[in-house]
């Protein structure tokens, strides 16, 4: 087995293997997570819009539905990419031994790792795009806005799937996967400006929410409503954190396969 070379064909082979497995049970596996942000969008949209009406964001007055639509897209990206990167990769690594089986083929560890990473990224990007299409049909997020936002969703998917892989490489039992979900994912989900502007929070909590990566992603997805003066730093932060998380995940998983 070659040690480190990375080829497009090797990565694609791993990605295609996961896609073919997923295709067999796509309806059962995809319906709950994909429907979640869409249900949130519809439920909160119809339920809270009559109570809230309009809000002020970046100095502009926008309807509540227009405000939460990018947040729901970000939630789709977050949950799908993280869950596939963490839970999906942990199952393939620990119980199904899929990584070990793939390494018996003419594939390198780097190709298996990147293939798994891109598969989780694909699921996050798909969930975000599907939610965006619903928002576009609803008239809340134009098709042009969705097209321009695709690279942002891709970047967010790369980041959260890398964090998921880092989780998969760190935990030792399935139950431990709940730790980052309750300490990181749920706080981001609720505090990072998905449902309400972060400036309504107490100052210390707003400062904490502002440094969480989902807040950067949500702000960038709201580019058409107004960008913060620090948007470029948010973009750099997403890129840097995705790279750091991927490197750390690589280093955590590699020793488990080559002791």
Short mmCIF file of C-alpha atoms in Angstrom, two decimals:
data_model
loop_
_atom_site.label_atom_id
_atom_site.label_comp_id
_atom_site.label_asym_id
_atom_site.label_seq_id
_atom_site.Cartn_x
_atom_site.Cartn_y
_atom_site.Cartn_z
CA UNK A 1 0.00 0.00 0.00
CA UNK A 2 1.24 3.46 -0.90
CA UNK A 3 1.57 5.72 2.12
CA UNK A 4 0.48 9.24 1.27
CA UNK A 5 -0.16 10.02 -2.42
CA UNK A 6 -3.53 11.62 -3.08
CA UNK A 7 -5.20 11.09 -6.45
CA UNK A 8 -8.53 12.36 -7.73
CA UNK A 9 -9.50 8.86 -8.83
CA UNK A 10 -8.78 7.39 -5.40
CA UNK A 11 -10.82 10.07 -3.62
CA UNK A 12 -13.65 9.70 -6.12
CA UNK A 13 -13.69 5.91 -5.64
CA UNK A 14 -14.20 6.30 -1.90
CA UNK A 15 -16.83 9.01 -2.39
CA UNK A 16 -18.65 6.87 -4.99
CA UNK A 17 -18.64 3.85 -2.66
CA UNK A 18 -20.41 5.88 0.04
CA UNK A 19 -22.86 7.36 -2.49
CA UNK A 20 -23.83 3.90 -3.77
CA UNK A 21 -24.41 2.59 -0.24
CA UNK A 22 -26.46 5.68 0.59
CA UNK A 23 -28.53 5.32 -2.58
CA UNK A 24 -29.90 1.97 -1.39
CA UNK A 25 -31.54 3.52 1.68
CA UNK A 26 -31.63 7.18 0.69
CA UNK A 27 -35.30 7.72 1.50
CA UNK A 28 -35.13 6.30 5.03
CA UNK A 29 -31.80 7.94 5.86
CA UNK A 30 -32.32 11.32 4.27
CA UNK A 31 -35.91 12.19 5.07
CA UNK A 32 -35.60 13.09 8.78
CA UNK A 33 -32.43 15.23 8.62
CA UNK A 34 -33.31 16.88 5.32
CA UNK A 35 -36.85 17.69 6.39
CA UNK A 36 -35.75 19.19 9.72
CA UNK A 37 -34.59 22.65 8.55
CA UNK A 38 -37.48 22.86 6.09
CA UNK A 39 -39.98 22.11 8.87
CA UNK A 40 -38.28 24.71 11.08
CA UNK A 41 -38.55 27.25 8.28
CA UNK A 42 -42.23 26.58 7.75
CA UNK A 43 -43.14 26.24 11.43
CA UNK A 44 -41.23 29.27 12.71
CA UNK A 45 -42.14 31.23 9.60
CA UNK A 46 -45.86 30.76 9.98
CA UNK A 47 -45.81 30.59 13.76
CA UNK A 48 -43.63 33.56 14.68
CA UNK A 49 -43.96 35.94 11.75
CA UNK A 50 -47.44 37.17 12.86
CA UNK A 51 -45.98 37.85 16.34
CA UNK A 52 -42.66 39.39 15.27
CA UNK A 53 -43.41 40.89 11.87
CA UNK A 54 -40.22 42.72 10.96
CA UNK A 55 -36.81 43.00 12.58
CA UNK A 56 -33.77 45.20 12.09
CA UNK A 57 -30.65 43.56 10.71
CA UNK A 58 -27.48 45.47 9.79
CA UNK A 59 -29.49 48.69 9.96
CA UNK A 60 -32.14 47.46 7.52
CA UNK A 61 -35.71 46.44 8.26
CA UNK A 62 -36.52 42.98 6.91
CA UNK A 63 -39.34 40.52 7.42
CA UNK A 64 -38.76 37.75 9.95
CA UNK A 65 -39.13 35.10 7.25
CA UNK A 66 -36.39 36.72 5.15
CA UNK A 67 -34.21 36.83 8.25
CA UNK A 68 -34.53 33.17 9.26
CA UNK A 69 -34.33 31.66 5.76
CA UNK A 70 -30.47 31.87 5.60
CA UNK A 71 -30.36 30.57 9.17
CA UNK A 72 -32.32 27.46 8.17
CA UNK A 73 -29.95 26.91 5.23
CA UNK A 74 -27.02 27.07 7.66
CA UNK A 75 -28.72 24.59 10.00
CA UNK A 76 -29.14 22.13 7.14
CA UNK A 77 -25.43 22.45 6.36
CA UNK A 78 -24.45 22.12 10.03
CA UNK A 79 -26.41 19.03 10.97
CA UNK A 80 -25.96 16.98 7.82
CA UNK A 81 -22.23 17.54 7.46
CA UNK A 82 -21.45 17.13 11.17
CA UNK A 83 -23.59 14.03 11.71
CA UNK A 84 -22.21 12.27 8.64
CA UNK A 85 -18.63 13.28 9.52
CA UNK A 86 -18.96 12.17 13.15
CA UNK A 87 -21.54 9.41 13.49
CA UNK A 88 -21.26 8.07 9.94
CA UNK A 89 -17.47 8.02 9.94
CA UNK A 90 -17.30 6.56 13.46
CA UNK A 91 -19.57 3.67 12.46
CA UNK A 92 -17.55 3.01 9.31
CA UNK A 93 -14.29 3.24 11.23
CA UNK A 94 -15.14 1.32 14.40
CA UNK A 95 -17.98 -1.11 13.72
CA UNK A 96 -18.22 -1.70 9.98
CA UNK A 97 -14.43 -1.52 9.49
CA UNK A 98 -15.05 0.15 6.14
CA UNK A 99 -11.86 2.22 6.36
CA UNK A 100 -9.82 -0.93 6.97
CA UNK A 101 -11.48 -2.70 4.03
CA UNK A 102 -10.88 0.24 1.69
CA UNK A 103 -7.21 0.27 2.66
CA UNK A 104 -6.83 -3.29 1.39
CA UNK A 105 -7.58 -1.87 -2.07
CA UNK A 106 -4.94 0.21 -3.90
CA UNK A 107 -5.94 3.30 -1.94
CA UNK A 108 -3.93 5.43 0.44
CA UNK A 109 -5.05 6.62 3.86
CA UNK A 110 -5.19 10.18 2.52
CA UNK A 111 -7.55 9.13 -0.27
CA UNK A 112 -9.85 7.29 2.15
CA UNK A 113 -9.78 10.24 4.56
CA UNK A 114 -10.50 12.89 1.91
CA UNK A 115 -13.16 10.68 0.28
CA UNK A 116 -14.95 10.35 3.62
CA UNK A 117 -14.56 14.08 4.27
CA UNK A 118 -15.99 15.03 0.87
CA UNK A 119 -18.88 12.62 1.25
CA UNK A 120 -19.91 14.29 4.52
CA UNK A 121 -19.41 17.66 2.81
CA UNK A 122 -21.67 16.57 -0.05
CA UNK A 123 -24.49 15.72 2.34
CA UNK A 124 -24.18 19.10 4.08
CA UNK A 125 -24.15 20.96 0.77
CA UNK A 126 -27.15 18.97 -0.45
CA UNK A 127 -29.19 19.73 2.68
CA UNK A 128 -28.35 23.43 2.51
CA UNK A 129 -29.18 23.61 -1.19
CA UNK A 130 -32.50 21.80 -0.75
CA UNK A 131 -33.50 24.17 2.04
CA UNK A 132 -32.43 27.09 -0.15
CA UNK A 133 -34.60 25.82 -3.02
CA UNK A 134 -37.62 25.72 -0.70
CA UNK A 135 -36.80 29.26 0.46
CA UNK A 136 -36.48 30.36 -3.17
CA UNK A 137 -39.84 28.85 -4.12
CA UNK A 138 -41.30 30.66 -1.11
CA UNK A 139 -39.79 33.93 -2.40
CA UNK A 140 -37.48 34.37 0.60
CA UNK A 141 -34.12 33.73 -1.06
CA UNK A 142 -33.78 34.35 -4.78
CA UNK A 143 -32.29 31.79 -7.12
CA UNK A 144 -29.40 34.17 -7.79
CA UNK A 145 -28.73 34.54 -4.07
CA UNK A 146 -28.74 30.76 -3.72
CA UNK A 147 -26.32 30.36 -6.62
CA UNK A 148 -23.91 32.93 -5.18
CA UNK A 149 -24.20 31.31 -1.74
CA UNK A 150 -23.19 27.84 -2.95
CA UNK A 151 -19.44 28.42 -2.32
CA UNK A 152 -20.29 29.66 1.18
CA UNK A 153 -22.36 26.54 1.87
CA UNK A 154 -19.55 24.40 0.49
CA UNK A 155 -17.08 26.05 2.85
CA UNK A 156 -19.42 25.58 5.81
CA UNK A 157 -19.93 21.92 4.88
CA UNK A 158 -16.18 21.37 4.66
CA UNK A 159 -15.75 22.90 8.11
CA UNK A 160 -18.49 21.03 9.96
CA UNK A 161 -17.70 17.70 8.30
CA UNK A 162 -14.05 18.16 9.33
CA UNK A 163 -15.17 18.84 12.90
CA UNK A 164 -17.29 15.70 12.63
CA UNK A 165 -14.30 13.65 11.50
CA UNK A 166 -12.26 15.07 14.35
CA UNK A 167 -15.02 13.91 16.69
CA UNK A 168 -15.05 10.45 15.11
CA UNK A 169 -11.32 10.19 15.60
CA UNK A 170 -11.46 11.36 19.22
CA UNK A 171 -14.36 9.53 20.86
CA UNK A 172 -14.19 5.87 21.85
CA UNK A 173 -17.88 4.97 22.18
CA UNK A 174 -21.07 5.91 20.34
CA UNK A 175 -22.43 7.54 23.49
CA UNK A 176 -19.48 9.96 23.55
CA UNK A 177 -20.68 11.40 20.23
CA UNK A 178 -23.35 13.19 22.26
CA UNK A 179 -20.72 15.30 24.05
CA UNK A 180 -19.87 17.68 21.15
CA UNK A 181 -23.51 17.66 20.08
CA UNK A 182 -24.67 19.08 23.42
CA UNK A 183 -21.59 21.23 24.13
CA UNK A 184 -21.03 22.68 20.66
CA UNK A 185 -23.67 21.88 18.04
CA UNK A 186 -26.82 22.68 20.07
CA UNK A 187 -25.38 25.97 21.49
CA UNK A 188 -24.43 27.04 17.96
CA UNK A 189 -27.82 25.98 16.66
CA UNK A 190 -29.65 28.14 19.19
CA UNK A 191 -27.33 31.12 19.82
CA UNK A 192 -25.60 31.99 16.55
CA UNK A 193 -28.27 34.22 15.06
CA UNK A 194 -30.28 31.57 13.28
CA UNK A 195 -33.61 32.52 14.87
CA UNK A 196 -32.91 36.01 16.24
CA UNK A 197 -30.22 38.70 15.93
CA UNK A 198 -27.35 38.03 18.30
CA UNK A 199 -27.34 41.64 19.55
CA UNK A 200 -30.45 40.82 21.60
CA UNK A 201 -28.35 38.54 23.81
CA UNK A 202 -26.53 39.71 26.97
CA UNK A 203 -23.18 41.21 25.98
CA UNK A 204 -21.10 38.31 27.33
CA UNK A 205 -23.29 35.75 25.58
CA UNK A 206 -23.26 37.77 22.35
CA UNK A 207 -19.45 37.86 22.46
CA UNK A 208 -19.38 34.08 22.93
CA UNK A 209 -21.86 33.48 20.10
CA UNK A 210 -19.88 35.76 17.77
CA UNK A 211 -16.80 33.54 17.92
CA UNK A 212 -18.68 30.34 17.07
CA UNK A 213 -18.26 29.30 13.43
CA UNK A 214 -21.98 28.89 12.71
CA UNK A 215 -22.38 32.62 13.39
CA UNK A 216 -19.80 33.34 10.67
CA UNK A 217 -21.61 31.07 8.24
CA UNK A 218 -25.06 32.54 8.97
CA UNK A 219 -23.76 36.10 8.59
CA UNK A 220 -22.17 35.28 5.23
CA UNK A 221 -25.37 33.59 3.99
CA UNK A 222 -27.21 36.84 4.82
CA UNK A 223 -24.92 38.81 2.50
CA UNK A 224 -27.90 40.09 0.50
CA UNK A 225 -29.40 41.65 3.64
CA UNK A 226 -26.15 43.37 4.59
CA UNK A 227 -22.64 42.32 5.49
CA UNK A 228 -20.92 43.02 8.77
CA UNK A 229 -17.67 45.04 8.66
CA UNK A 230 -15.87 41.84 9.71
CA UNK A 231 -17.21 39.57 6.96
CA UNK A 232 -13.77 39.00 5.47
CA UNK A 233 -12.46 37.79 8.82
CA UNK A 234 -15.43 35.41 9.02
CA UNK A 235 -14.48 34.00 5.64
CA UNK A 236 -10.84 33.56 6.64
CA UNK A 237 -11.96 32.02 9.93
CA UNK A 238 -14.07 29.39 8.17
CA UNK A 239 -11.19 28.46 5.84
CA UNK A 240 -8.62 28.34 8.65
CA UNK A 241 -10.81 26.37 11.04
CA UNK A 242 -11.74 23.86 8.32
CA UNK A 243 -8.06 23.29 7.54
CA UNK A 244 -7.06 22.99 11.20
CA UNK A 245 -9.94 20.61 11.97
CA UNK A 246 -9.08 18.40 8.99
CA UNK A 247 -5.41 18.19 9.98
CA UNK A 248 -6.29 17.34 13.58
CA UNK A 249 -8.81 14.72 12.40
CA UNK A 250 -6.20 13.17 10.10
CA UNK A 251 -3.79 12.92 13.02
CA UNK A 252 -6.41 11.38 15.33
CA UNK A 253 -7.65 8.73 12.89
CA UNK A 254 -4.35 7.67 11.31
CA UNK A 255 -2.88 6.03 14.46
CA UNK A 256 -6.05 3.97 14.91
CA UNK A 257 -5.38 2.24 11.58
CA UNK A 258 -1.58 2.05 11.60
CA UNK A 259 -0.39 1.16 15.10
#
